[in-house]
Amino acid sequence: KLVSLWNLIMNLIHSRHRGVPVSFANTMIGDFIDMDLFDMTAYNAYIYNPVTLSHSHGYAGFLRFLKSRRSPEMPMVITEFGLSVSPGNTGGQYGYGGNTEEEQAEGDLLMYRGLIDAGAQGGCIFQYHDGWFKAGNEWNHDSSPEEWFGLIAFSNASDHYGTPRPAWNAFAAYNKAVIVNPKNGGIYSDAVPVEIFAADGAASFTVQRNGIQVSASLIEDGYYKDEMNGASGPDPEDAELVFTFLDSEGQILKNETITVLLADENMQLPRIDLEITPAVLAPGQNHTLNMEVLVNPVFSVEPARLDYVMHPHIGWDPGIARSKTLSFQNNSWSGQDNFFIPSDCRVATFGAGMTIRYGKFSKRIFNQRILTAGDWAGSLAAEESSSSISGAPVPGMQDLAIYPNPFNSTTRVRFMLAVPGEPELTLYDAIGRCLKTIRPGRLAAGFHSVTLDGSELATGVYVIRIHLEGRSEIRKMVLIR
């Protein structure tokens, strides 16, 4: 019935506003929903709720999951994010209330950068100005938390203009130039993509790589896109890329540091494997979460801790967060824990995450499984009723990506194999005709890329399919002449 209602509303909007994409914004409670039901993907994502965002995956990591598994072929917008300066107690962390104005500014930008690093196409701060009230006198901060998220603060009902909070100034400064690529935590081999959107006044920028200037470029019409050199040798390099943006008179507008790893495509990342028993959600019973961590000694795990969670997807229940200290033997660790599933729970996420480091480079590695009670979710749920989604290798293929896309001649198809295998890549046109097949031979586990030559193809939409041992992944690509 809910899907029918969604379709009814979407069809009504489509009939009256042709060409306007429509979506329904889900909270993290609805992260299991199949977003192909809509024209685009939309989520409300706050840093403090639920535990998958704040504990196991980390903010950018969880949004990475949403982008890769819920919105790989359509735009994703974070329709609500931000921090409130309402009364409350944060417990030393960002919380629903109790944040100072300085914490609001810092946390808002952390989430903003996180959604960019996750690959989202946009975000909406909640709210532009104060005005969402839940308790007591709307012009006083009562004992019950109220949602004072505004970048503009109002002192009383007669204050028609308000006063900018530090968060307003922080966004104004940050948006002078937004670095879409490269991304923090990105791993690049032969080339590093650079893509920048700049506001009026930003005329040029320089890039320093570990203290040495490697490029200086002009920004034309507020946009820049190109590549810079990637790995320079066989050993990984933790690269701090310092971007400095200048106006037409050479005055500095903004500095920002993006930290990436430059490494061979075949580098194996650490991974987290999860197994849950019983394998189908059983409300009112205990479930055992078995966890195994396999590490590549090139990386350290700092802190030496695995954070794991159970989120029951019930109302605003944040879920349960726990941790275990990691002590590796033969580059592996295993452990287990039990979670009681509430009797009214119909879908639950089990997740685990850790932070890996190589010098100055760090990345959140995570894995999760979503269990449902029978076929409860029906047509609402994404394809995997029991999913294994990871920020690290799992059996099969991961991180299938195309860059650049759209392209006008050649592009690279990038993918990762968790185990050695012989993948097959097939290119189809928009009506499903096979145009070419690429068999790169037996490949080792790790990252790989294949160059696709489209010089003989016409402008249009194409589909690339990668197949390995009974499993396939597809992506759309656009060729523009």
Short mmCIF file of C-alpha atoms in Angstrom, two decimals:
data_model
loop_
_atom_site.label_atom_id
_atom_site.label_comp_id
_atom_site.label_asym_id
_atom_site.label_seq_id
_atom_site.Cartn_x
_atom_site.Cartn_y
_atom_site.Cartn_z
CA LYS A 1 0.00 0.00 0.00
CA LEU A 2 2.83 2.41 0.80
CA VAL A 3 4.49 1.82 -2.57
CA SER A 4 1.13 2.43 -4.27
CA LEU A 5 0.76 5.69 -2.36
CA TRP A 6 4.28 6.77 -3.32
CA ASN A 7 3.57 6.02 -6.99
CA LEU A 8 0.29 7.92 -6.86
CA ILE A 9 2.01 11.01 -5.47
CA MET A 10 4.93 10.78 -7.88
CA ASN A 11 2.63 10.41 -10.88
CA LEU A 12 0.63 13.42 -9.74
CA ILE A 13 3.78 15.55 -9.43
CA HIS A 14 5.14 14.29 -12.76
CA SER A 15 1.90 15.23 -14.51
CA ARG A 16 1.97 18.78 -13.17
CA HIS A 17 5.71 19.41 -13.14
CA ARG A 18 7.16 17.56 -16.12
CA GLY A 19 10.84 16.79 -15.96
CA VAL A 20 11.13 17.39 -12.21
CA PRO A 21 12.65 14.38 -10.39
CA VAL A 22 10.74 13.17 -7.34
CA SER A 23 11.90 11.28 -4.27
CA PHE A 24 10.80 10.61 -0.71
CA ALA A 25 13.48 11.41 1.86
CA ASN A 26 14.17 8.50 4.17
CA THR A 27 15.72 8.67 7.58
CA MET A 28 18.42 6.14 8.43
CA ILE A 29 15.62 3.92 9.77
CA GLY A 30 14.64 3.40 6.14
CA ASP A 31 18.11 2.67 4.76
CA PHE A 32 16.92 -0.78 3.61
CA ILE A 33 14.37 0.70 1.19
CA ASP A 34 14.83 0.17 -2.55
CA MET A 35 15.55 3.68 -3.85
CA ASP A 36 14.93 2.56 -7.43
CA LEU A 37 11.29 3.19 -6.55
CA PHE A 38 12.02 6.90 -6.95
CA ASP A 39 13.66 9.23 -9.48
CA MET A 40 16.56 10.03 -7.14
CA THR A 41 17.84 9.10 -3.71
CA ALA A 42 17.20 11.31 -0.68
CA TYR A 43 18.07 10.81 2.99
CA ASN A 44 17.93 12.73 6.25
CA ALA A 45 21.30 11.97 7.85
CA TYR A 46 22.37 13.33 11.22
CA ILE A 47 25.72 12.45 12.73
CA TYR A 48 24.39 11.31 16.10
CA ASN A 49 21.73 8.79 15.09
CA PRO A 50 21.64 5.85 14.63
CA VAL A 51 24.70 3.91 15.77
CA THR A 52 25.62 2.92 12.21
CA LEU A 53 26.46 6.57 11.50
CA SER A 54 28.10 7.41 14.80
CA HIS A 55 29.80 4.15 15.77
CA SER A 56 30.40 1.36 13.25
CA HIS A 57 30.57 2.97 9.81
CA GLY A 58 31.30 6.58 10.63
CA TYR A 59 29.37 9.40 8.99
CA ALA A 60 31.08 9.47 5.58
CA GLY A 61 31.35 5.68 5.58
CA PHE A 62 27.65 5.12 6.05
CA LEU A 63 26.82 7.63 3.32
CA ARG A 64 29.31 5.75 1.12
CA PHE A 65 27.21 2.63 1.68
CA LEU A 66 24.05 4.52 0.72
CA LYS A 67 25.67 5.85 -2.44
CA SER A 68 27.19 2.55 -3.55
CA ARG A 69 24.23 0.29 -2.70
CA ARG A 70 21.18 2.54 -2.85
CA SER A 71 22.12 5.16 -5.41
CA PRO A 72 24.92 3.99 -7.73
CA GLU A 73 23.17 5.14 -10.92
CA MET A 74 21.13 8.12 -9.73
CA PRO A 75 21.77 11.37 -7.85
CA MET A 76 21.82 11.25 -4.05
CA VAL A 77 20.93 14.26 -1.92
CA ILE A 78 21.21 14.48 1.86
CA THR A 79 18.01 16.38 2.48
CA GLU A 80 18.69 17.12 6.15
CA PHE A 81 21.90 17.39 8.14
CA GLY A 82 23.25 19.72 10.79
CA LEU A 83 23.64 20.23 14.54
CA SER A 84 21.33 21.94 17.01
CA VAL A 85 22.35 24.44 19.66
CA SER A 86 19.29 23.53 21.72
CA PRO A 87 19.60 22.62 25.40
CA GLY A 88 20.84 19.13 26.08
CA ASN A 89 23.88 17.05 26.99
CA THR A 90 26.16 15.82 24.22
CA GLY A 91 28.16 13.52 26.48
CA GLY A 92 31.35 14.91 24.98
CA GLN A 93 30.22 14.17 21.41
CA TYR A 94 28.01 15.85 18.84
CA GLY A 95 24.43 15.39 20.01
CA TYR A 96 20.84 16.35 19.32
CA GLY A 97 21.14 19.28 21.72
CA GLY A 98 23.79 20.88 23.89
CA ASN A 99 26.21 21.80 21.10
CA THR A 100 27.96 25.16 21.31
CA GLU A 101 27.81 27.47 18.31
CA GLU A 102 31.43 26.59 17.57
CA GLU A 103 30.61 22.86 17.73
CA GLN A 104 27.68 23.48 15.41
CA ALA A 105 29.97 25.11 12.85
CA GLU A 106 32.61 22.38 13.16
CA GLY A 107 30.11 19.50 13.04
CA ASP A 108 28.10 20.97 10.16
CA LEU A 109 31.22 21.21 8.02
CA LEU A 110 32.32 17.71 9.04
CA MET A 111 28.99 16.34 7.75
CA TYR A 112 29.15 18.53 4.63
CA ARG A 113 32.61 17.23 3.77
CA GLY A 114 31.46 13.71 4.60
CA LEU A 115 28.59 13.76 2.13
CA ILE A 116 30.95 15.10 -0.56
CA ASP A 117 33.49 12.35 0.17
CA ALA A 118 30.69 9.79 0.01
CA GLY A 119 29.76 10.87 -3.52
CA ALA A 120 26.47 12.63 -2.80
CA GLN A 121 25.39 15.25 -5.32
CA GLY A 122 24.02 17.73 -2.79
CA GLY A 123 22.91 18.46 0.74
CA CYS A 124 20.42 20.67 2.58
CA ILE A 125 21.28 22.10 5.97
CA PHE A 126 18.45 21.97 8.53
CA GLN A 127 17.61 24.81 9.06
CA TYR A 128 18.67 28.01 7.35
CA HIS A 129 17.26 29.94 10.30
CA ASP A 130 15.74 29.06 13.67
CA GLY A 131 12.11 28.15 13.50
CA TRP A 132 11.45 24.48 14.29
CA PHE A 133 10.08 24.30 17.79
CA LYS A 134 8.80 21.36 19.80
CA ALA A 135 8.27 22.44 23.39
CA GLY A 136 7.52 25.44 25.57
CA ASN A 137 7.82 29.08 24.56
CA GLU A 138 9.15 29.24 21.02
CA TRP A 139 11.42 32.20 21.86
CA ASN A 140 13.06 30.61 24.91
CA HIS A 141 15.36 27.63 25.23
CA ASP A 142 13.22 25.50 27.51
CA SER A 143 14.36 22.46 29.45
CA SER A 144 13.11 20.13 26.69
CA PRO A 145 15.39 20.14 23.63
CA GLU A 146 14.11 22.11 20.66
CA GLU A 147 15.54 22.08 17.17
CA TRP A 148 17.56 25.29 17.00
CA PHE A 149 19.58 24.24 13.97
CA GLY A 150 19.56 27.62 12.30
CA LEU A 151 22.60 29.23 10.74
CA ILE A 152 20.78 32.47 11.49
CA ALA A 153 19.71 33.07 15.12
CA PHE A 154 16.75 35.18 16.24
CA SER A 155 16.69 36.77 19.67
CA ASN A 156 12.93 37.32 19.93
CA ALA A 157 9.75 37.68 17.88
CA SER A 158 10.61 41.29 17.00
CA ASP A 159 13.99 40.36 15.52
CA HIS A 160 13.17 40.26 11.79
CA TYR A 161 16.73 39.90 10.48
CA GLY A 162 18.58 37.70 12.94
CA THR A 163 22.29 37.29 13.50
CA PRO A 164 24.56 34.89 11.61
CA ARG A 165 25.99 32.14 13.78
CA PRO A 166 29.59 30.91 13.29
CA ALA A 167 28.18 28.09 11.14
CA TRP A 168 26.93 30.65 8.60
CA ASN A 169 30.40 32.15 8.25
CA ALA A 170 31.97 28.69 8.09
CA PHE A 171 29.76 27.66 5.15
CA ALA A 172 30.35 30.99 3.39
CA ALA A 173 34.11 30.48 3.60
CA TYR A 174 34.02 26.78 2.69
CA ASN A 175 31.82 27.26 -0.37
CA LYS A 176 34.28 29.60 -2.03
CA ALA A 177 35.61 26.39 -3.59
CA VAL A 178 34.26 22.86 -3.13
CA ILE A 179 36.61 20.00 -3.95
CA VAL A 180 34.46 17.16 -5.31
CA ASN A 181 37.51 15.08 -6.30
CA PRO A 182 39.82 13.79 -4.97
CA LYS A 183 38.06 12.50 -1.88
CA ASN A 184 39.41 11.99 1.62
CA GLY A 185 40.13 8.31 2.08
CA GLY A 186 40.35 7.79 -1.67
CA ILE A 187 42.83 5.27 -3.06
CA TYR A 188 44.26 6.16 -6.47
CA SER A 189 46.82 4.52 -8.72
CA ASP A 190 48.10 6.02 -11.96
CA ALA A 191 45.98 9.20 -11.92
CA VAL A 192 44.15 11.31 -9.33
CA PRO A 193 40.92 12.98 -10.54
CA VAL A 194 40.52 16.67 -9.72
CA GLU A 195 37.08 18.31 -9.89
CA ILE A 196 36.23 21.67 -8.31
CA PHE A 197 33.18 23.91 -8.15
CA ALA A 198 34.06 27.48 -7.23
CA ALA A 199 32.12 30.60 -6.34
CA ASP A 200 32.61 33.97 -8.01
CA GLY A 201 35.98 35.38 -7.08
CA ALA A 202 37.98 32.15 -7.12
CA ALA A 203 40.33 32.57 -10.06
CA SER A 204 43.05 29.93 -9.56
CA PHE A 205 44.45 27.31 -7.22
CA THR A 206 47.67 25.52 -6.41
CA VAL A 207 48.23 22.01 -5.09
CA GLN A 208 51.05 20.90 -2.80
CA ARG A 209 51.73 17.18 -2.43
CA ASN A 210 53.44 16.46 0.89
CA GLY A 211 54.84 19.99 0.97
CA ILE A 212 55.98 20.20 -2.67
CA GLN A 213 53.94 22.21 -5.15
CA VAL A 214 52.85 19.97 -8.01
CA SER A 215 50.39 22.13 -9.94
CA ALA A 216 48.96 25.61 -10.47
CA SER A 217 45.75 26.00 -12.48
CA LEU A 218 43.17 28.57 -13.52
CA ILE A 219 39.47 28.19 -12.75
CA GLU A 220 37.19 29.21 -15.61
CA ASP A 221 33.46 29.86 -15.17
CA GLY A 222 33.49 28.42 -11.67
CA TYR A 223 34.47 24.89 -12.68
CA TYR A 224 37.65 22.84 -13.10
CA LYS A 225 38.13 19.19 -14.06
CA ASP A 226 41.35 17.33 -14.87
CA GLU A 227 43.76 14.76 -13.46
CA MET A 228 47.09 14.88 -11.65
CA ASN A 229 49.80 12.27 -11.44
CA GLY A 230 49.16 9.37 -9.10
CA ALA A 231 51.50 6.73 -7.68
CA SER A 232 55.15 7.39 -8.46
CA GLY A 233 56.66 4.09 -7.38
CA PRO A 234 55.97 0.54 -6.19
CA ASP A 235 55.47 1.56 -2.56
CA PRO A 236 52.26 3.18 -1.30
CA GLU A 237 52.39 6.91 -0.59
CA ASP A 238 50.25 8.71 1.96
CA ALA A 239 49.67 11.96 0.11
CA GLU A 240 48.50 15.14 1.79
CA LEU A 241 47.18 17.32 -1.01
CA VAL A 242 46.94 20.95 0.11
CA PHE A 243 44.68 23.03 -2.15
CA THR A 244 45.11 26.81 -1.97
CA PHE A 245 42.49 28.94 -3.75
CA LEU A 246 43.27 32.48 -4.86
CA ASP A 247 41.32 35.44 -6.21
CA SER A 248 42.31 37.39 -9.33
CA GLU A 249 44.72 39.52 -7.30
CA GLY A 250 46.48 36.54 -5.77
CA GLN A 251 44.85 36.83 -2.35
CA ILE A 252 44.19 33.53 -0.56
CA LEU A 253 40.51 32.67 -0.32
CA LYS A 254 40.72 29.22 1.19
CA ASN A 255 43.04 26.33 2.07
CA GLU A 256 41.91 22.72 2.33
CA THR A 257 43.80 19.46 2.79
CA ILE A 258 42.62 16.22 1.19
CA THR A 259 44.44 13.05 2.28
CA VAL A 260 44.60 10.10 -0.12
CA LEU A 261 46.61 6.94 -0.67
CA LEU A 262 48.58 6.51 -3.89
CA ALA A 263 49.08 2.82 -4.43
CA ASP A 264 49.15 -0.03 -6.89
CA GLU A 265 45.70 -1.12 -8.01
CA ASN A 266 46.26 -4.63 -6.62
CA MET A 267 46.80 -3.51 -3.01
CA GLN A 268 44.65 -5.61 -0.69
CA LEU A 269 42.72 -3.68 1.94
CA PRO A 270 41.92 -5.13 5.36
CA ARG A 271 38.43 -6.56 5.61
CA ILE A 272 35.70 -7.40 8.08
CA ASP A 273 33.56 -10.51 7.61
CA LEU A 274 30.24 -10.89 9.44
CA GLU A 275 28.01 -13.93 9.94
CA ILE A 276 24.75 -13.87 11.91
CA THR A 277 22.83 -16.79 13.35
CA PRO A 278 19.99 -17.30 12.86
CA ALA A 279 20.36 -15.90 9.34
CA VAL A 280 16.73 -14.72 9.19
CA LEU A 281 15.60 -12.13 11.69
CA ALA A 282 13.79 -13.73 14.63
CA PRO A 283 12.08 -11.06 16.77
CA GLY A 284 12.08 -11.86 20.47
CA GLN A 285 15.20 -14.02 20.23
CA ASN A 286 18.95 -13.65 20.60
CA HIS A 287 21.14 -13.42 17.50
CA THR A 288 24.84 -14.23 17.50
CA LEU A 289 27.11 -11.90 15.54
CA ASN A 290 30.33 -13.65 14.46
CA MET A 291 33.06 -11.25 13.38
CA GLU A 292 36.36 -11.86 11.63
CA VAL A 293 38.97 -9.24 10.80
CA LEU A 294 41.69 -9.93 8.22
CA VAL A 295 44.42 -7.32 7.88
CA ASN A 296 47.15 -6.45 5.44
CA PRO A 297 50.19 -5.66 7.66
CA VAL A 298 50.97 -2.71 5.40
CA PHE A 299 48.17 -0.96 7.32
CA SER A 300 47.81 -0.41 11.04
CA VAL A 301 44.46 -0.45 12.85
CA GLU A 302 44.35 2.62 15.10
CA PRO A 303 42.89 2.50 17.59
CA ALA A 304 43.13 -1.29 17.82
CA ARG A 305 39.39 -1.61 18.20
CA LEU A 306 36.44 -3.03 16.31
CA ASP A 307 33.22 -1.05 16.76
CA TYR A 308 30.07 -3.08 16.13
CA VAL A 309 26.35 -2.41 16.39
CA MET A 310 22.79 -3.64 16.10
CA HIS A 311 20.23 -1.12 14.84
CA PRO A 312 16.58 -2.32 15.15
CA HIS A 313 14.98 0.25 12.81
CA ILE A 314 12.26 1.04 15.37
CA GLY A 315 11.18 4.68 15.58
CA TRP A 316 14.06 6.81 16.83
CA ASP A 317 15.75 3.98 18.73
CA PRO A 318 19.46 4.58 18.03
CA GLY A 319 20.39 0.93 18.53
CA ILE A 320 23.15 -0.74 20.54
CA ALA A 321 26.85 0.11 20.15
CA ARG A 322 29.71 -2.03 21.47
CA SER A 323 33.45 -2.43 20.91
CA LYS A 324 36.13 -5.10 21.22
CA THR A 325 39.89 -4.69 21.46
CA LEU A 326 41.74 -6.22 18.52
CA SER A 327 44.80 -8.43 19.02
CA PHE A 328 45.96 -10.05 15.78
CA GLN A 329 47.48 -13.47 15.26
CA ASN A 330 48.63 -14.32 11.75
CA ASN A 331 47.02 -11.04 10.61
CA SER A 332 43.55 -12.11 11.75
CA TRP A 333 41.15 -11.76 14.65
CA SER A 334 37.79 -13.32 15.38
CA GLY A 335 35.14 -12.76 18.02
CA GLN A 336 31.42 -12.91 18.66
CA ASP A 337 28.66 -11.26 20.64
CA ASN A 338 24.92 -11.65 21.16
CA PHE A 339 22.10 -9.19 20.58
CA PHE A 340 18.51 -9.60 21.69
CA ILE A 341 16.06 -8.61 18.95
CA PRO A 342 13.00 -6.73 20.25
CA SER A 343 9.70 -8.48 19.63
CA ASP A 344 8.39 -5.57 17.52
CA CYS A 345 11.51 -5.43 15.31
CA ARG A 346 10.98 -6.39 11.65
CA VAL A 347 14.31 -5.33 10.14
CA ALA A 348 17.73 -4.96 11.78
CA THR A 349 21.17 -3.87 10.69
CA PHE A 350 24.27 -5.53 12.12
CA GLY A 351 27.43 -3.58 11.38
CA ALA A 352 31.10 -3.40 12.31
CA GLY A 353 33.85 -0.94 11.50
CA MET A 354 37.45 0.01 12.22
CA THR A 355 39.90 2.69 11.13
CA ILE A 356 42.97 1.66 9.12
CA ARG A 357 46.00 3.90 8.72
CA TYR A 358 49.06 4.20 6.54
CA GLY A 359 51.10 7.18 7.66
CA LYS A 360 48.86 10.24 7.37
CA PHE A 361 46.24 8.33 5.40
CA SER A 362 43.22 6.87 7.20
CA LYS A 363 40.08 5.14 6.03
CA ARG A 364 37.05 3.69 7.76
CA ILE A 365 36.58 0.03 6.83
CA PHE A 366 33.17 -1.41 7.57
CA ASN A 367 30.77 -4.20 6.78
CA GLN A 368 27.10 -4.70 7.49
CA ARG A 369 24.26 -7.15 7.08
CA ILE A 370 20.58 -6.34 7.00
CA LEU A 371 18.18 -9.03 8.19
CA THR A 372 14.41 -8.94 7.80
CA ALA A 373 11.72 -11.04 9.42
CA GLY A 374 10.61 -13.25 6.53
CA ASP A 375 9.30 -11.28 3.57
CA TRP A 376 8.04 -8.46 5.77
CA ALA A 377 9.69 -5.74 3.69
CA GLY A 378 8.13 -7.02 0.48
CA SER A 379 8.35 -4.58 -2.41
CA LEU A 380 9.82 -1.90 -0.14
CA ALA A 381 13.21 -3.49 0.34
CA ALA A 382 16.31 -3.28 -1.79
CA GLU A 383 17.31 -6.47 -3.59
CA GLU A 384 19.43 -7.90 -0.81
CA SER A 385 17.18 -9.09 2.00
CA SER A 386 20.37 -10.19 3.69
CA SER A 387 23.18 -8.00 2.49
CA SER A 388 26.91 -7.91 2.98
CA ILE A 389 28.13 -4.47 2.10
CA SER A 390 31.65 -3.45 2.92
CA GLY A 391 34.19 -0.72 2.82
CA ALA A 392 36.68 -3.52 2.21
CA PRO A 393 36.82 -6.65 0.05
CA VAL A 394 34.14 -9.32 0.39
CA PRO A 395 33.80 -12.38 -1.84
CA GLY A 396 32.91 -11.26 -5.34
CA MET A 397 33.30 -7.77 -6.72
CA GLN A 398 33.15 -4.31 -5.19
CA ASP A 399 33.56 -0.66 -6.10
CA LEU A 400 32.66 -0.98 -9.79
CA ALA A 401 33.13 2.56 -11.07
CA ILE A 402 33.61 4.41 -14.35
CA TYR A 403 35.77 7.51 -14.68
CA PRO A 404 35.28 9.80 -16.43
CA ASN A 405 31.52 9.43 -16.88
CA PRO A 406 30.18 11.03 -19.06
CA PHE A 407 33.14 10.60 -21.44
CA ASN A 408 33.86 11.57 -25.04
CA SER A 409 36.39 9.03 -26.27
CA THR A 410 37.87 6.67 -23.71
CA THR A 411 37.10 5.92 -20.09
CA ARG A 412 38.33 3.54 -17.42
CA VAL A 413 36.25 0.84 -15.79
CA ARG A 414 37.57 0.35 -12.26
CA PHE A 415 36.67 -2.61 -10.04
CA MET A 416 37.95 -4.64 -7.16
CA LEU A 417 38.23 -8.40 -6.83
CA ALA A 418 38.15 -9.79 -3.31
CA VAL A 419 39.62 -13.06 -4.58
CA PRO A 420 41.60 -13.93 -7.74
CA GLY A 421 39.45 -14.58 -10.78
CA GLU A 422 38.81 -14.12 -14.49
CA PRO A 423 36.23 -11.34 -14.87
CA GLU A 424 34.40 -10.68 -18.11
CA LEU A 425 33.34 -7.17 -19.11
CA THR A 426 30.59 -6.74 -21.68
CA LEU A 427 29.41 -3.49 -23.26
CA TYR A 428 25.76 -3.13 -24.34
CA ASP A 429 23.89 -0.35 -26.07
CA ALA A 430 20.67 1.18 -24.72
CA ILE A 431 18.47 -1.55 -26.23
CA GLY A 432 20.58 -4.43 -24.95
CA ARG A 433 22.69 -5.33 -27.99
CA CYS A 434 26.14 -6.68 -27.14
CA LEU A 435 28.82 -4.44 -28.65
CA LYS A 436 32.04 -5.87 -27.30
CA THR A 437 33.44 -8.20 -24.63
CA ILE A 438 36.70 -7.71 -22.77
CA ARG A 439 38.43 -10.59 -21.01
CA PRO A 440 41.52 -9.28 -19.18
CA GLY A 441 42.53 -12.80 -18.11
CA ARG A 442 43.15 -14.06 -14.60
CA LEU A 443 43.62 -11.19 -12.15
CA ALA A 444 44.88 -11.13 -8.60
CA ALA A 445 42.71 -9.94 -5.74
CA GLY A 446 42.64 -6.16 -5.44
CA PHE A 447 41.86 -3.11 -7.54
CA HIS A 448 42.02 -3.20 -11.33
CA SER A 449 41.08 -0.91 -14.20
CA VAL A 450 40.35 -1.56 -17.85
CA THR A 451 40.41 1.14 -20.51
CA LEU A 452 37.31 1.21 -22.67
CA ASP A 453 37.66 2.73 -26.14
CA GLY A 454 34.45 4.43 -27.28
CA SER A 455 35.93 6.30 -30.25
CA GLU A 456 33.78 4.30 -32.71
CA LEU A 457 30.56 4.65 -30.74
CA ALA A 458 27.81 7.22 -31.20
CA THR A 459 26.61 9.63 -28.54
CA GLY A 460 24.24 7.86 -26.16
CA VAL A 461 23.72 5.76 -23.06
CA TYR A 462 25.55 2.43 -22.70
CA VAL A 463 25.73 -0.29 -20.07
CA ILE A 464 28.85 -2.08 -18.87
CA ARG A 465 28.43 -5.50 -17.21
CA ILE A 466 31.15 -7.23 -15.25
CA HIS A 467 30.66 -10.93 -14.56
CA LEU A 468 32.62 -13.23 -12.27
CA GLU A 469 31.75 -16.73 -11.09
CA GLY A 470 28.00 -16.34 -11.30
CA ARG A 471 27.80 -12.79 -10.00
CA SER A 472 27.28 -9.70 -12.12
CA GLU A 473 27.34 -5.94 -11.58
CA ILE A 474 26.20 -3.33 -14.11
CA ARG A 475 26.71 0.40 -14.48
CA LYS A 476 25.40 2.95 -16.95
CA MET A 477 27.76 5.25 -18.86
CA VAL A 478 27.13 8.21 -21.11
CA LEU A 479 29.14 8.96 -24.25
CA ILE A 480 29.05 12.59 -25.39
CA ARG A 481 30.69 13.81 -28.58
#
